[in-house]
Coordinates of C-alpha atoms and ligand atoms in Angstrom, one line a residue:
M4 CA 11.6 -65.9 -50.8
T5 CA 15.3 -67.0 -51.4
T6 CA 17.2 -68.9 -48.8
L7 CA 17.9 -67.1 -45.6
A8 CA 21.6 -66.5 -44.7
A9 CA 22.8 -67.7 -41.4
Y10 CA 22.9 -64.1 -40.0
A11 CA 19.3 -63.3 -41.0
A12 CA 16.5 -62.9 -38.5
N13 CA 14.5 -66.0 -38.3
S14 CA 10.8 -65.9 -37.5
E15 CA 11.0 -69.4 -35.8
Q16 CA 13.7 -68.1 -33.4
S17 CA 12.2 -64.6 -32.6
I18 CA 13.1 -63.4 -29.4
G19 CA 9.2 -63.3 -29.0
R20 CA 6.1 -61.1 -28.2
H21 CA 5.3 -59.6 -24.7
F22 CA 2.3 -61.9 -24.5
D23 CA 2.5 -65.5 -25.6
E24 CA 0.2 -66.4 -28.5
P25 CA -0.1 -69.6 -30.3
S26 CA 1.6 -69.3 -33.8
S27 CA -0.4 -68.8 -37.1
S28 CA -0.7 -71.9 -39.3
T29 CA -0.7 -69.9 -42.4
R30 CA 1.9 -67.0 -41.7
N31 CA 5.3 -66.7 -40.1
A32 CA 5.6 -64.4 -37.1
F33 CA 6.8 -61.4 -39.2
Q34 CA 4.1 -61.7 -41.8
R35 CA 1.7 -61.8 -39.0
D36 CA 3.2 -58.6 -37.6
R37 CA 2.9 -57.0 -41.0
D38 CA -0.8 -57.9 -41.1
R39 CA -1.5 -56.4 -37.8
I40 CA 0.1 -53.2 -38.8
I41 CA -1.9 -53.0 -42.2
H42 CA -5.0 -53.5 -40.1
S43 CA -4.3 -50.9 -37.6
T44 CA -6.1 -47.6 -37.3
A45 CA -2.7 -45.6 -37.2
F46 CA -1.8 -47.3 -40.5
R47 CA -4.9 -46.1 -42.2
R48 CA -4.2 -42.5 -41.0
L49 CA -1.0 -42.5 -42.8
E50 CA -3.0 -41.7 -46.1
Y51 CA -3.7 -38.3 -44.8
K52 CA -0.4 -37.4 -43.1
T53 CA 2.6 -35.6 -45.0
Q54 CA 6.3 -35.1 -44.6
V55 CA 7.0 -32.0 -46.6
F56 CA 3.7 -30.9 -48.4
V57 CA 0.6 -30.7 -46.6
N58 CA -2.1 -33.0 -47.6
H59 CA -4.4 -30.6 -49.4
E60 CA -1.6 -29.1 -51.5
G61 CA -2.1 -31.6 -54.3
D62 CA -3.3 -35.2 -55.0
L63 CA 0.2 -36.3 -56.6
F64 CA 2.5 -35.7 -53.6
R65 CA 3.6 -38.5 -51.4
T66 CA 1.9 -39.2 -48.2
R67 CA 3.2 -41.0 -45.3
L68 CA 1.3 -43.9 -46.6
T69 CA 2.9 -43.9 -50.1
H70 CA 6.2 -43.2 -48.5
S71 CA 5.9 -46.3 -46.3
I72 CA 5.0 -48.5 -49.2
E73 CA 7.9 -47.3 -51.2
V74 CA 10.2 -48.0 -48.2
A75 CA 8.7 -51.5 -47.9
Q76 CA 9.3 -52.0 -51.7
M77 CA 12.9 -50.8 -51.4
A78 CA 13.7 -52.8 -48.2
R79 CA 12.3 -56.1 -49.6
G80 CA 14.5 -55.8 -52.7
I81 CA 17.5 -55.0 -50.7
A82 CA 16.7 -57.9 -48.1
R83 CA 16.1 -60.4 -51.0
T84 CA 19.6 -59.5 -52.5
L85 CA 21.4 -60.0 -49.2
H86 CA 19.6 -63.1 -48.4
L87 CA 17.7 -61.4 -45.3
H88 CA 14.2 -61.7 -44.2
E89 CA 12.0 -59.8 -46.5
D90 CA 8.8 -60.2 -44.3
L91 CA 10.6 -58.5 -41.3
T92 CA 11.8 -55.5 -43.4
E93 CA 8.3 -55.0 -44.8
A94 CA 6.7 -55.0 -41.3
I95 CA 9.3 -52.7 -40.0
A96 CA 8.8 -50.3 -43.1
L97 CA 5.1 -50.2 -42.9
A98 CA 5.2 -49.4 -39.1
H99 CA 8.2 -46.9 -39.2
D100 CA 6.2 -43.8 -39.5
L101 CA 3.0 -44.8 -37.4
G102 CA 4.0 -42.3 -34.7
H103 CA 4.5 -39.1 -36.9
T104 CA 2.4 -36.2 -35.8
P105 CA 0.3 -34.2 -38.5
F106 CA 2.3 -31.7 -40.6
G107 CA 5.5 -33.5 -40.7
H108 CA 8.7 -32.3 -39.2
A109 CA 7.1 -29.1 -38.2
G110 CA 4.3 -30.8 -36.3
Q111 CA 6.9 -33.0 -34.6
D112 CA 9.0 -30.3 -33.5
A113 CA 6.2 -28.1 -32.4
L114 CA 4.8 -31.0 -30.3
N115 CA 8.3 -31.8 -28.9
D116 CA 8.4 -28.1 -27.6
C117 CA 5.0 -28.3 -26.0
M118 CA 6.2 -31.6 -24.3
R119 CA 9.6 -30.4 -23.2
A120 CA 8.5 -30.3 -19.4
F121 CA 7.0 -33.6 -19.7
G122 CA 9.4 -35.9 -21.1
G123 CA 9.4 -34.5 -24.7
F124 CA 7.9 -36.0 -28.0
E125 CA 9.8 -38.1 -30.4
H126 CA 8.0 -39.7 -33.3
N127 CA 10.1 -42.8 -33.2
L128 CA 9.3 -43.5 -29.6
Q129 CA 5.8 -42.7 -30.6
S130 CA 5.6 -45.4 -33.3
L131 CA 6.6 -47.8 -30.7
R132 CA 3.9 -46.5 -28.3
V133 CA 1.4 -46.9 -31.1
V134 CA 2.2 -50.6 -31.7
D135 CA 2.8 -51.3 -27.9
Q136 CA 0.0 -49.5 -26.3
L137 CA -2.3 -47.1 -28.2
E138 CA -3.9 -49.4 -30.7
Q139 CA -6.9 -51.0 -29.0
R140 CA -8.2 -53.9 -30.9
Y141 CA -7.2 -57.2 -29.3
A142 CA -9.1 -58.7 -26.3
D143 CA -6.1 -59.9 -24.6
F144 CA -3.7 -57.0 -24.8
D145 CA -3.3 -53.4 -25.7
G146 CA -1.3 -52.5 -28.8
L147 CA -0.4 -54.9 -31.4
N148 CA 1.8 -57.4 -29.4
L149 CA 4.4 -57.4 -32.2
T150 CA 7.7 -59.5 -32.0
F151 CA 10.7 -58.0 -30.4
E152 CA 12.4 -57.9 -34.0
V153 CA 9.8 -55.6 -35.5
R154 CA 9.7 -53.4 -32.5
E155 CA 13.6 -53.1 -32.5
G156 CA 13.4 -52.0 -36.0
I157 CA 10.9 -49.2 -35.3
L158 CA 13.0 -47.7 -32.6
K159 CA 15.8 -46.3 -35.0
H160 CA 17.1 -44.0 -32.3
C161 CA 16.4 -43.2 -28.7
S162 CA 18.1 -41.3 -25.9
I163 CA 19.8 -43.2 -23.0
K164 CA 17.2 -41.5 -20.7
N165 CA 14.3 -42.9 -22.8
A166 CA 16.0 -46.3 -23.4
K167 CA 16.1 -47.1 -19.7
Q168 CA 12.4 -47.0 -19.5
L169 CA 12.0 -49.0 -22.6
G170 CA 13.2 -52.5 -21.3
D171 CA 14.2 -55.0 -24.1
V172 CA 14.2 -52.7 -27.3
G173 CA 16.0 -50.0 -25.3
E174 CA 18.9 -52.2 -24.2
R175 CA 20.9 -51.6 -27.5
F176 CA 21.2 -48.0 -26.9
I177 CA 22.7 -48.4 -23.5
N178 CA 24.8 -51.4 -24.4
K179 CA 25.7 -49.7 -27.9
T180 CA 25.0 -52.9 -29.7
S181 CA 23.4 -53.1 -33.2
P182 CA 20.1 -54.1 -34.3
S183 CA 19.2 -56.9 -36.9
L184 CA 20.6 -56.2 -40.5
E185 CA 16.8 -56.0 -41.5
A186 CA 16.4 -53.1 -39.2
Q187 CA 19.6 -51.5 -40.5
L188 CA 18.6 -51.8 -44.1
T189 CA 15.0 -50.6 -43.7
N190 CA 16.7 -47.4 -42.2
Y191 CA 18.6 -46.9 -45.4
A192 CA 15.5 -47.7 -47.5
D193 CA 13.6 -45.1 -45.7
E194 CA 16.4 -42.4 -46.4
I195 CA 16.8 -43.5 -50.1
A196 CA 12.9 -43.3 -50.4
Y197 CA 12.5 -40.0 -49.1
N198 CA 15.5 -38.3 -50.6
N199 CA 14.3 -39.3 -54.1
H200 CA 10.6 -38.7 -53.7
D201 CA 11.3 -35.3 -52.1
I202 CA 13.2 -34.5 -55.3
D203 CA 10.2 -35.7 -57.4
D204 CA 7.7 -33.7 -55.3
G205 CA 9.8 -30.7 -55.0
L206 CA 10.3 -30.5 -58.8
R207 CA 6.6 -31.2 -59.5
S208 CA 5.7 -28.5 -57.0
G209 CA 8.3 -26.0 -58.8
L210 CA 9.8 -25.3 -55.4
I211 CA 13.1 -26.7 -57.0
T212 CA 14.3 -26.7 -60.4
V213 CA 16.3 -29.2 -62.5
E214 CA 19.0 -26.4 -63.1
Q215 CA 19.4 -26.2 -59.2
L216 CA 19.8 -30.1 -58.9
S217 CA 22.4 -30.1 -61.7
K218 CA 24.8 -28.9 -59.2
V219 CA 24.2 -32.0 -57.2
E220 CA 26.8 -34.9 -58.4
L221 CA 24.3 -37.7 -58.0
F222 CA 21.6 -36.0 -59.9
A223 CA 23.9 -34.5 -62.5
Q224 CA 25.5 -37.6 -63.3
N225 CA 22.4 -39.5 -63.8
L226 CA 20.6 -36.6 -65.7
A227 CA 23.6 -36.7 -68.1
E228 CA 23.3 -40.4 -68.7
V229 CA 19.7 -40.0 -69.6
K230 CA 20.3 -37.0 -71.8
A231 CA 23.0 -38.9 -73.7
K232 CA 20.7 -41.7 -74.4
Y233 CA 17.6 -39.8 -75.0
P234 CA 18.5 -36.3 -76.2
K235 CA 14.9 -35.3 -77.1
L236 CA 12.9 -36.7 -74.0
E237 CA 10.4 -34.6 -72.6
Q238 CA 10.9 -33.1 -69.1
K239 CA 8.6 -35.2 -67.1
R240 CA 10.0 -38.5 -68.5
L241 CA 13.6 -37.0 -68.1
I242 CA 13.0 -36.5 -64.5
H243 CA 11.7 -39.8 -63.8
E244 CA 14.4 -41.6 -65.8
T245 CA 17.0 -39.6 -63.6
I246 CA 15.3 -40.3 -60.4
R247 CA 14.8 -44.2 -61.1
R248 CA 18.6 -44.1 -61.9
M249 CA 19.5 -42.4 -58.8
I250 CA 17.5 -45.0 -56.6
N251 CA 19.2 -47.7 -58.4
T252 CA 22.7 -46.2 -58.0
L253 CA 21.9 -45.9 -54.2
V254 CA 20.4 -49.3 -53.9
V255 CA 23.0 -51.1 -55.8
D256 CA 25.8 -49.4 -53.8
L257 CA 24.2 -50.3 -50.6
C258 CA 23.9 -53.9 -51.5
T259 CA 27.3 -54.1 -52.8
Q260 CA 29.2 -52.5 -49.9
S261 CA 27.0 -54.2 -47.3
A262 CA 27.7 -57.5 -48.8
H263 CA 31.4 -56.7 -48.7
N264 CA 31.2 -55.8 -45.2
I265 CA 29.3 -58.9 -44.1
A266 CA 31.8 -61.0 -46.2
Q267 CA 34.7 -59.4 -44.0
H268 CA 33.1 -60.3 -40.6
Q269 CA 31.5 -63.6 -41.6
P270 CA 28.8 -63.5 -39.0
A271 CA 27.3 -66.7 -38.2
S272 CA 23.9 -65.9 -36.6
V273 CA 21.9 -62.8 -36.0
A274 CA 23.2 -62.7 -32.2
E275 CA 26.6 -62.1 -33.7
I276 CA 25.2 -59.3 -35.9
R277 CA 24.0 -57.6 -32.7
K278 CA 27.5 -57.7 -31.3
L279 CA 29.2 -56.2 -34.6
P280 CA 29.3 -52.8 -35.7
Q281 CA 26.4 -51.8 -38.1
L282 CA 27.3 -53.6 -41.4
I283 CA 24.8 -52.2 -43.7
G284 CA 26.0 -49.0 -45.3
F285 CA 27.0 -47.1 -48.5
S286 CA 30.5 -46.9 -49.8
R287 CA 32.4 -43.9 -48.8
D288 CA 31.9 -42.2 -52.1
I289 CA 28.2 -42.8 -52.4
A290 CA 27.8 -41.9 -48.7
E291 CA 29.3 -38.5 -49.4
Q292 CA 27.1 -37.8 -52.6
N293 CA 24.1 -38.8 -50.6
L294 CA 25.1 -36.3 -47.9
K295 CA 25.4 -33.5 -50.5
L296 CA 21.9 -34.4 -51.9
K297 CA 20.4 -34.3 -48.3
Q298 CA 22.2 -31.0 -47.7
F299 CA 20.8 -29.6 -51.0
L300 CA 17.3 -30.6 -50.1
R301 CA 17.4 -29.2 -46.5
K302 CA 18.6 -25.8 -47.9
N303 CA 16.4 -25.5 -51.0
L304 CA 13.5 -27.6 -50.4
Y305 CA 12.8 -28.0 -46.7
Q306 CA 13.7 -24.4 -45.9
H307 CA 12.1 -22.9 -49.0
Y308 CA 9.9 -19.9 -47.8
K309 CA 6.7 -21.5 -49.2
V310 CA 7.4 -24.5 -47.0
N311 CA 8.3 -22.3 -44.1
R312 CA 5.0 -20.6 -44.4
M313 CA 3.1 -23.8 -44.2
S314 CA 5.4 -25.1 -41.3
A315 CA 4.7 -21.7 -39.4
K316 CA 0.9 -22.5 -39.6
A317 CA 1.4 -26.1 -38.7
V318 CA 3.3 -25.0 -35.5
R319 CA 0.7 -22.4 -34.6
I320 CA -2.0 -25.2 -34.9
V321 CA -0.2 -27.8 -32.9
R322 CA 0.7 -25.3 -30.3
E323 CA -2.7 -23.8 -30.0
L324 CA -4.3 -27.4 -30.0
F325 CA -1.9 -28.5 -27.2
T326 CA -2.5 -25.5 -25.0
G327 CA -6.3 -25.7 -25.6
F328 CA -6.6 -29.3 -24.5
F329 CA -4.1 -28.9 -21.8
E330 CA -5.8 -26.1 -20.2
N331 CA -9.2 -27.9 -20.3
I332 CA -9.0 -31.6 -20.6
G333 CA -12.9 -31.3 -20.8
L334 CA -12.5 -30.6 -24.5
L335 CA -10.7 -33.9 -25.2
P336 CA -12.9 -36.8 -26.7
N337 CA -14.2 -39.2 -23.9
E338 CA -11.8 -41.9 -24.6
F339 CA -8.9 -39.6 -24.0
Q340 CA -10.1 -38.1 -20.7
A341 CA -9.6 -41.0 -18.6
Y342 CA -5.9 -41.2 -19.5
A343 CA -5.6 -37.4 -19.1
E344 CA -6.5 -37.9 -15.5
I345 CA -3.5 -40.1 -15.1
D346 CA -1.0 -38.1 -17.4
K347 CA -2.6 -34.8 -19.0
A348 CA 0.4 -33.9 -21.1
R349 CA 1.0 -37.2 -22.4
A350 CA -2.7 -37.9 -23.2
V351 CA -3.0 -34.6 -25.0
A352 CA 0.2 -35.4 -27.0
D353 CA -1.2 -38.9 -27.9
Y354 CA -4.4 -37.2 -29.3
I355 CA -2.7 -34.6 -31.2
A356 CA 0.0 -36.9 -32.6
G357 CA -2.7 -39.3 -34.0
M358 CA -4.4 -36.7 -35.9
T359 CA -4.1 -36.5 -39.8
D360 CA -3.3 -33.1 -41.4
R361 CA -6.8 -32.4 -42.2
F362 CA -8.3 -33.6 -39.0
A363 CA -5.9 -31.3 -37.0
I364 CA -6.9 -28.3 -39.2
R365 CA -10.8 -29.1 -38.5
E366 CA -10.1 -29.8 -34.8
H367 CA -8.5 -26.3 -34.4
R368 CA -11.4 -24.6 -36.1
K369 CA -13.9 -26.4 -33.9
L370 CA -11.8 -25.3 -30.9
F371 CA -11.1 -21.7 -31.9
T372 CA -13.6 -20.4 -34.5
V373 CA -16.9 -19.3 -32.9
E374 CA -18.8 -19.8 -36.2
E375 CA -17.6 -23.3 -36.6
Y376 CA -20.4 -25.9 -36.2
L377 CA -19.3 -28.7 -33.7
Ligands
MG24 MG1 10.1 -42.4 -43.1

């Protein structure tokens, strides 16, 4: 690790954990958090959860696990360039999607709909709930007892209503203050990762084409550069060379603009960072190009009729699972029944949110198909 800037998060001056623990002799506090995240059951489930494509559609598509690893890789690189705490960004990146439901955004929207009368469902909050409460591995506490800094990074956004119930990590949404630079940059790494891998997966699946993407400036410019340098390159390599240049364009711009913003404000500590507006960001030109890319993906990939068909099935599965369990908590596995006596809707939501894509499909069959062997 390179020398940390004065405004970087510092593992030795962490705001701390809910439950005091002696420090580790071999790892700093953020490395320890990362290790706890990697050993959690929610982390292993990321392998069988997806964002856009459903897990059984093909072996080459990103899963939430490979997505999280890509985010960690980019976040560490950005952190190193800006002299920020790499281990903290890695821990945040690996945990940021732990609360996602099966079936990506369709699953989250469906569960949120089912939970509307019971406080709603939000994957960000659920990620925090997983690391704060739902993981049951340690003798002395529920959850993973992570540092404030990692938990702050996991909670990217949050309504004021929910923030009021969250205590420490909720305060910044009420006071309108900023999180650490490590949390800010991991959020950008997330966005850079998914925009680019969705292009890659979208092209591989045939749902979008290079011709369509040629109308998106960020893609077109980098494609032209590759074509000029390698006029005879086969399609597969052409796409990869273009995407790696897009990622580079975004990462370099983010580092340059953020370093400029930091230099303008000269923050002397992480406490000062929290009082300043968010300093991590793209230049105006790249922010605009990035927005156009997102708009392209929304219209042409996320709302492609083939994706819509899978999403519609996902919504049906999640909704029916919710109703099935809610109407009869006796159908829930034993370990969820005790909590269902206290808060039925939340227990059902926790159970469904924890499912992988394939587990949800199987569970749906077990509940609703008479022939299915239990
Ligand atoms: Mg993500």
